[in-house]
Amino acid sequence: MKAICLISGGLDSILAAKTILGQGVDIIGLNCKSQFCPRSKHKVEDMAKNLAIEFKGIDVTIDMLEIIKSPKHGFGSNINPCIDCKIMMLKKAKELMNILEASFIVTGEVLGQRPMSQQRYTMSMIEKEAGLKGLIVRPLSAKLLDETIPEKNKWINRDALFSISGRGRKEQIMLAEKLDIREYSWPAGGCLLTDPAFSKRLRDLIKNNPSPSPEDIELLKVGRHFRISNDAKLIVGRNEKENKQLLDFAKKDDFTFETVYVPGPVGLLIGSSLTDDILELSASIITYYSDLKEKSTKILVKNTYQNKEGLVEACPIFKEQIQIKII
């Protein structure tokens, strides 16, 4: 008997996998990774290795972007389409289940833990829309939910499952000790789509670029962002690490900005129709964030790919003086 277990790298999915493994079922771990989830792929792979289970990882960033543009079940408090996201991941698991001849799906969901996707009615609706009615086992809350097909058919023992609910972690931690699970991630970071600042940047990106690239998504995580025009955005580094990242991100049509005689940030100007006025405005913003923010200074403006480079004298321009959107 085989089952596909959705694994995130967190404690709940580890407990779910371990519980079903203990009933003699072969587990294949499936991690649906995306650029919106900061958890390292290597940590999830290490988790699968510690459990001695087969591991499959798929990137669902493009699927998520399509969902975000028009989620059937709407958003949470920010730009998080949690219900549609869960349905999509379960459909991916169903595809793998059919390919690998697995019999059911396992998840680490806990009844009442998430306000959108882990309520009793929502869970039932999600598995129905995913085409998996009765085939999703949630070991941590199983005794509080209807019997699944694997339980009815005695593929697994319902008595060996649990009745955990709510947002607390005490019962999971006690269960981890009982199952001798010592290495796991504490809840932290989470999905970036629930973060207000990141959500604001992503909405702006999709509005001005309906088909963003993976690099466009990664850039949302770096620096201060200024929407100069519909076609142009300036990103200003906040530290040495971000300055280096911005230089590495520069592409064919982009311009970079660096202070010459005083310490200051790197700027990356991306977009089309980058006029002289936009370049000058960007240089002035860079000057404001330099160590010489109240005086003019020299800014190196460069496009490496087009072999363009020049020094401009830029005066600092304060945020209050310009009509640009800070995102």
CSV table of C-alpha atoms in Angstrom, one decimal:
chain,number,residue,atom,x,y,z
A,1,MET,CA,0.0,0.0,0.0
A,2,LYS,CA,1.3,3.4,-1.0
A,3,ALA,CA,0.2,7.0,-0.2
A,4,ILE,CA,1.3,10.5,-1.2
A,5,CYS,CA,2.0,12.8,1.7
A,6,LEU,CA,2.1,16.6,1.2
A,7,ILE,CA,5.1,17.7,3.1
A,8,SER,CA,6.1,21.3,3.9
A,9,GLY,CA,9.0,20.7,6.2
A,10,GLY,CA,7.0,21.7,9.2
A,11,LEU,CA,6.2,19.6,12.2
A,12,ASP,CA,2.6,18.8,11.3
A,13,SER,CA,3.4,17.1,8.0
A,14,ILE,CA,6.3,15.2,9.6
A,15,LEU,CA,3.9,13.9,12.2
A,16,ALA,CA,1.3,12.9,9.6
A,17,ALA,CA,3.9,11.1,7.5
A,18,LYS,CA,5.4,9.3,10.5
A,19,THR,CA,2.0,8.2,11.8
A,20,ILE,CA,0.9,6.6,8.5
A,21,LEU,CA,4.4,5.1,8.0
A,22,GLY,CA,3.9,3.4,11.4
A,23,GLN,CA,0.9,1.6,10.0
A,24,GLY,CA,2.9,-0.1,7.3
A,25,VAL,CA,2.1,2.2,4.4
A,26,ASP,CA,4.8,3.3,2.0
A,27,ILE,CA,4.9,7.1,1.9
A,28,ILE,CA,6.0,9.3,-1.0
A,29,GLY,CA,6.6,12.9,0.1
A,30,LEU,CA,5.5,15.6,-2.2
A,31,ASN,CA,6.6,19.2,-1.7
A,32,CYS,CA,4.9,21.9,-3.8
A,33,LYS,CA,7.5,24.6,-3.6
A,34,SER,CA,7.1,28.2,-4.9
A,35,GLN,CA,8.9,31.5,-4.7
A,36,PHE,CA,6.2,32.6,-2.2
A,37,CYS,CA,7.3,30.1,0.4
A,38,PRO,CA,10.7,30.9,2.1
A,39,ARG,CA,11.3,27.4,3.4
A,40,SER,CA,14.4,25.9,1.9
A,41,LYS,CA,14.0,22.9,-0.5
A,42,HIS,CA,17.0,21.3,1.2
A,43,LYS,CA,15.3,21.4,4.6
A,44,VAL,CA,12.3,19.5,3.1
A,45,GLU,CA,14.6,17.0,1.4
A,46,ASP,CA,16.4,16.5,4.7
A,47,MET,CA,13.1,15.9,6.4
A,48,ALA,CA,12.2,13.2,3.9
A,49,LYS,CA,15.6,11.6,4.3
A,50,ASN,CA,15.2,11.5,8.1
A,51,LEU,CA,11.9,9.8,7.6
A,52,ALA,CA,13.4,7.4,5.0
A,53,ILE,CA,10.7,8.1,2.5
A,54,GLU,CA,10.9,8.8,-1.3
A,55,PHE,CA,10.8,12.5,-2.1
A,56,LYS,CA,9.2,14.4,-5.0
A,57,GLY,CA,9.5,18.2,-5.5
A,58,ILE,CA,7.6,20.3,-8.0
A,59,ASP,CA,7.6,24.1,-8.6
A,60,VAL,CA,4.1,25.6,-8.6
A,61,THR,CA,5.1,29.3,-8.8
A,62,ILE,CA,3.5,29.6,-12.3
A,63,ASP,CA,0.3,27.8,-11.1
A,64,MET,CA,0.2,30.2,-8.1
A,65,LEU,CA,0.5,33.3,-10.3
A,66,GLU,CA,-2.4,32.2,-12.4
A,67,ILE,CA,-4.5,31.5,-9.3
A,68,ILE,CA,-3.6,34.9,-7.9
A,69,LYS,CA,-4.9,36.7,-11.0
A,70,SER,CA,-8.4,35.3,-10.5
A,71,PRO,CA,-8.9,33.0,-7.4
A,72,LYS,CA,-12.3,31.3,-7.5
A,73,HIS,CA,-12.6,31.3,-3.7
A,74,GLY,CA,-11.1,34.7,-3.1
A,75,PHE,CA,-8.2,36.0,-0.9
A,76,GLY,CA,-7.5,36.0,2.8
A,77,SER,CA,-6.5,39.2,4.5
A,78,ASN,CA,-3.8,40.0,1.9
A,79,ILE,CA,-3.2,38.3,-1.5
A,80,ASN,CA,-3.3,34.7,-0.2
A,81,PRO,CA,-5.7,32.5,-2.1
A,82,CYS,CA,-5.4,29.7,0.5
A,83,ILE,CA,-8.4,27.6,-0.7
A,84,ASP,CA,-7.5,27.6,-4.4
A,85,CYS,CA,-3.9,27.0,-3.5
A,86,LYS,CA,-4.8,23.9,-1.4
A,87,ILE,CA,-7.0,22.6,-4.2
A,88,MET,CA,-4.2,23.0,-6.7
A,89,MET,CA,-1.7,21.2,-4.6
A,90,LEU,CA,-4.1,18.3,-4.0
A,91,LYS,CA,-4.7,18.0,-7.8
A,92,LYS,CA,-0.9,17.8,-8.2
A,93,ALA,CA,-0.8,15.1,-5.6
A,94,LYS,CA,-3.7,13.2,-7.3
A,95,GLU,CA,-1.7,13.3,-10.6
A,96,LEU,CA,1.3,11.8,-8.8
A,97,MET,CA,-0.9,9.3,-7.0
A,98,ASN,CA,-2.2,8.0,-10.4
A,99,ILE,CA,1.3,7.8,-11.9
A,100,LEU,CA,2.9,6.0,-8.9
A,101,GLU,CA,-0.2,3.8,-8.2
A,102,ALA,CA,-0.7,5.2,-4.7
A,103,SER,CA,-4.1,4.6,-3.0
A,104,PHE,CA,-4.7,7.8,-1.1
A,105,ILE,CA,-3.3,11.2,0.0
A,106,VAL,CA,-2.0,12.3,3.5
A,107,THR,CA,-1.7,15.8,4.8
A,108,GLY,CA,-0.7,17.4,8.0
A,109,GLU,CA,-3.7,19.6,8.3
A,110,VAL,CA,-5.2,20.3,11.7
A,111,LEU,CA,-8.9,21.1,12.0
A,112,GLY,CA,-9.3,24.8,12.9
A,113,GLN,CA,-5.7,25.7,12.6
A,114,ARG,CA,-6.1,27.9,9.5
A,115,PRO,CA,-9.0,30.3,9.2
A,116,MET,CA,-9.6,29.8,5.5
A,117,SER,CA,-8.6,26.3,4.4
A,118,GLN,CA,-8.8,24.2,7.6
A,119,GLN,CA,-12.4,24.5,8.7
A,120,ARG,CA,-14.7,21.5,8.5
A,121,TYR,CA,-16.9,22.7,5.7
A,122,THR,CA,-13.9,24.1,3.7
A,123,MET,CA,-11.9,20.8,4.0
A,124,SER,CA,-14.8,18.9,2.6
A,125,MET,CA,-15.3,21.3,-0.2
A,126,ILE,CA,-11.6,21.3,-1.1
A,127,GLU,CA,-11.3,17.6,-1.4
A,128,LYS,CA,-14.5,17.4,-3.5
A,129,GLU,CA,-13.2,20.1,-5.9
A,130,ALA,CA,-9.8,18.3,-6.1
A,131,GLY,CA,-11.6,15.1,-7.1
A,132,LEU,CA,-10.4,13.3,-3.9
A,133,LYS,CA,-13.6,12.9,-1.9
A,134,GLY,CA,-12.9,10.4,0.9
A,135,LEU,CA,-9.3,9.9,-0.2
A,136,ILE,CA,-7.5,12.5,2.0
A,137,VAL,CA,-6.3,11.3,5.4
A,138,ARG,CA,-5.6,13.9,7.9
A,139,PRO,CA,-4.0,11.8,10.7
A,140,LEU,CA,-3.7,14.6,13.3
A,141,SER,CA,-7.5,15.4,13.3
A,142,ALA,CA,-8.9,12.2,11.8
A,143,LYS,CA,-11.0,11.3,14.8
A,144,LEU,CA,-12.8,14.6,14.6
A,145,LEU,CA,-13.6,14.1,10.9
A,146,ASP,CA,-15.7,11.7,8.9
A,147,GLU,CA,-14.2,8.3,8.2
A,148,THR,CA,-12.2,8.2,5.0
A,149,ILE,CA,-12.1,5.4,2.4
A,150,PRO,CA,-8.7,4.1,3.7
A,151,GLU,CA,-10.2,3.9,7.2
A,152,LYS,CA,-13.4,2.2,6.1
A,153,ASN,CA,-11.5,-0.3,4.0
A,154,LYS,CA,-9.1,-1.0,6.9
A,155,TRP,CA,-6.0,0.1,4.9
A,156,ILE,CA,-5.2,2.1,8.0
A,157,ASN,CA,-6.3,1.9,11.6
A,158,ARG,CA,-8.5,4.8,12.7
A,159,ASP,CA,-7.9,4.0,16.4
A,160,ALA,CA,-4.2,4.9,15.8
A,161,LEU,CA,-5.0,8.3,14.5
A,162,PHE,CA,-5.5,11.5,16.6
A,163,SER,CA,-8.1,14.2,17.5
A,164,ILE,CA,-6.0,17.4,17.5
A,165,SER,CA,-7.7,20.7,16.7
A,166,GLY,CA,-7.1,24.5,17.0
A,167,ARG,CA,-4.0,26.7,16.7
A,168,GLY,CA,-2.0,25.5,19.7
A,169,ARG,CA,1.1,23.4,19.3
A,170,LYS,CA,1.3,21.6,22.7
A,171,GLU,CA,-0.2,18.4,21.5
A,172,GLN,CA,2.0,18.2,18.4
A,173,ILE,CA,5.1,18.8,20.4
A,174,MET,CA,4.1,16.0,22.9
A,175,LEU,CA,3.4,13.7,19.9
A,176,ALA,CA,6.8,14.5,18.4
A,177,GLU,CA,8.5,13.4,21.6
A,178,LYS,CA,6.4,10.2,21.7
A,179,LEU,CA,7.3,9.4,18.1
A,180,ASP,CA,11.0,10.3,18.7
A,181,ILE,CA,11.0,13.2,16.3
A,182,ARG,CA,13.7,15.6,17.4
A,183,GLU,CA,14.5,17.7,14.3
A,184,TYR,CA,11.8,19.9,12.9
A,185,SER,CA,11.1,23.5,11.9
A,186,TRP,CA,9.2,25.8,14.2
A,187,PRO,CA,6.3,27.8,12.6
A,188,ALA,CA,8.0,30.9,11.2
A,189,GLY,CA,8.0,33.1,8.1
A,190,GLY,CA,5.2,31.3,6.4
A,191,CYS,CA,3.7,32.1,3.0
A,192,LEU,CA,4.8,35.5,1.7
A,193,LEU,CA,1.3,36.0,0.2
A,194,THR,CA,0.1,36.6,3.8
A,195,ASP,CA,2.6,39.4,4.3
A,196,PRO,CA,1.0,42.9,3.7
A,197,ALA,CA,4.2,44.5,2.3
A,198,PHE,CA,5.0,41.7,-0.1
A,199,SER,CA,1.3,41.5,-1.1
A,200,LYS,CA,1.3,45.2,-2.0
A,201,ARG,CA,4.4,44.8,-4.2
A,202,LEU,CA,3.0,41.7,-5.9
A,203,ARG,CA,-0.3,43.5,-6.7
A,204,ASP,CA,1.7,46.4,-8.2
A,205,LEU,CA,3.8,44.0,-10.3
A,206,ILE,CA,0.8,42.0,-11.7
A,207,LYS,CA,-1.0,45.3,-12.5
A,208,ASN,CA,1.9,46.6,-14.5
A,209,ASN,CA,3.3,43.3,-15.8
A,210,PRO,CA,0.6,40.5,-16.1
A,211,SER,CA,3.2,37.9,-17.0
A,212,PRO,CA,6.1,38.3,-14.5
A,213,SER,CA,9.1,36.2,-14.7
A,214,PRO,CA,10.6,34.2,-11.7
A,215,GLU,CA,13.3,36.9,-11.5
A,216,ASP,CA,10.5,39.6,-11.2
A,217,ILE,CA,9.1,37.7,-8.2
A,218,GLU,CA,12.5,37.4,-6.5
A,219,LEU,CA,13.1,41.1,-6.9
A,220,LEU,CA,10.0,41.8,-4.8
A,221,LYS,CA,11.9,40.4,-1.8
A,222,VAL,CA,14.8,42.9,-2.1
A,223,GLY,CA,15.2,46.6,-1.3
A,224,ARG,CA,12.9,49.6,-1.3
A,225,HIS,CA,10.6,49.8,-4.3
A,226,PHE,CA,9.5,53.0,-6.1
A,227,ARG,CA,7.0,52.9,-8.9
A,228,ILE,CA,8.3,55.7,-11.1
A,229,SER,CA,5.8,55.1,-14.0
A,230,ASN,CA,3.6,52.4,-15.3
A,231,ASP,CA,6.7,51.1,-17.2
A,232,ALA,CA,9.4,51.9,-14.8
A,233,LYS,CA,10.3,50.8,-11.3
A,234,LEU,CA,13.4,51.7,-9.2
A,235,ILE,CA,14.7,49.4,-6.5
A,236,VAL,CA,17.1,50.7,-3.9
A,237,GLY,CA,19.3,48.4,-1.8
A,238,ARG,CA,19.2,48.7,1.9
A,239,ASN,CA,22.5,47.0,2.8
A,240,GLU,CA,25.6,45.5,1.2
A,241,LYS,CA,24.0,42.1,0.5
A,242,GLU,CA,21.0,43.7,-1.3
A,243,ASN,CA,23.3,46.0,-3.3
A,244,LYS,CA,25.1,43.0,-4.7
A,245,GLN,CA,21.9,41.2,-5.4
A,246,LEU,CA,20.6,44.2,-7.4
A,247,LEU,CA,23.7,44.3,-9.5
A,248,ASP,CA,23.4,40.6,-10.2
A,249,PHE,CA,19.7,41.0,-11.2
A,250,ALA,CA,20.4,43.7,-13.9
A,251,LYS,CA,19.2,42.5,-17.3
A,252,LYS,CA,19.5,43.8,-20.9
A,253,ASP,CA,17.3,46.9,-20.6
A,254,ASP,CA,18.0,47.8,-17.0
A,255,PHE,CA,20.1,50.6,-15.6
A,256,THR,CA,22.1,50.4,-12.4
A,257,PHE,CA,23.0,53.4,-10.2
A,258,GLU,CA,26.0,53.7,-7.8
A,259,THR,CA,27.4,56.5,-5.7
A,260,VAL,CA,31.0,57.4,-6.6
A,261,TYR,CA,32.6,59.5,-3.9
A,262,VAL,CA,30.4,58.7,-0.8
A,263,PRO,CA,28.9,55.5,0.6
A,264,GLY,CA,25.5,54.8,-0.7
A,265,PRO,CA,23.1,52.3,-2.1
A,266,VAL,CA,22.9,50.6,-5.4
A,267,GLY,CA,19.8,51.3,-7.5
A,268,LEU,CA,18.3,49.1,-10.2
A,269,LEU,CA,15.9,50.7,-12.7
A,270,ILE,CA,13.8,48.3,-14.6
A,271,GLY,CA,11.2,48.8,-17.3
A,272,SER,CA,10.7,50.1,-20.8
A,273,SER,CA,10.7,53.7,-22.1
A,274,LEU,CA,13.3,54.8,-19.6
A,275,THR,CA,13.6,58.5,-20.5
A,276,ASP,CA,16.3,60.9,-19.4
A,277,ASP,CA,13.8,62.4,-16.9
A,278,ILE,CA,13.3,59.0,-15.3
A,279,LEU,CA,17.0,58.4,-15.1
A,280,GLU,CA,17.6,61.8,-13.5
A,281,LEU,CA,14.8,61.2,-11.0
A,282,SER,CA,16.2,57.8,-10.1
A,283,ALA,CA,19.7,59.3,-9.6
A,284,SER,CA,18.2,61.9,-7.2
A,285,ILE,CA,16.5,59.2,-5.2
A,286,ILE,CA,19.8,57.3,-4.9
A,287,THR,CA,21.5,60.5,-3.7
A,288,TYR,CA,18.8,60.9,-1.0
A,289,TYR,CA,19.6,57.5,0.4
A,290,SER,CA,23.4,58.1,0.3
A,291,ASP,CA,25.5,59.2,3.3
A,292,LEU,CA,25.5,62.7,1.7
A,293,LYS,CA,21.7,62.9,1.6
A,294,GLU,CA,21.5,66.7,1.8
A,295,LYS,CA,24.1,67.6,-0.9
A,296,SER,CA,24.6,66.8,-4.6
A,297,THR,CA,26.9,64.0,-5.5
A,298,LYS,CA,28.2,62.1,-8.5
A,299,ILE,CA,26.2,59.0,-9.5
A,300,LEU,CA,27.4,56.3,-11.9
A,301,VAL,CA,24.6,55.3,-14.3
A,302,LYS,CA,25.3,52.2,-16.2
A,303,ASN,CA,23.8,49.7,-18.6
A,304,THR,CA,26.4,46.9,-19.0
A,305,TYR,CA,24.6,45.1,-21.8
A,306,GLN,CA,24.3,48.1,-24.0
A,307,ASN,CA,27.8,49.4,-23.1
A,308,LYS,CA,26.4,52.6,-21.8
A,309,GLU,CA,27.9,54.4,-18.8
A,310,GLY,CA,28.1,57.9,-17.5
A,311,LEU,CA,28.5,60.2,-14.5
A,312,VAL,CA,25.6,62.5,-13.5
A,313,GLU,CA,25.5,65.2,-10.8
A,314,ALA,CA,22.4,64.5,-8.8
A,315,CYS,CA,20.8,66.5,-6.0
A,316,PRO,CA,18.9,64.6,-3.4
A,317,ILE,CA,15.1,64.6,-3.8
A,318,PHE,CA,13.0,63.9,-0.8
A,319,LYS,CA,10.0,61.5,-0.9
A,320,GLU,CA,7.7,64.3,0.0
A,321,GLN,CA,8.8,66.3,-3.1
A,322,ILE,CA,7.8,63.8,-5.7
A,323,GLN,CA,4.6,62.1,-6.8
A,324,ILE,CA,5.7,58.5,-7.0
A,325,LYS,CA,4.3,55.4,-5.4
A,326,ILE,CA,6.5,53.8,-2.8
A,327,ILE,CA,5.7,50.0,-2.7
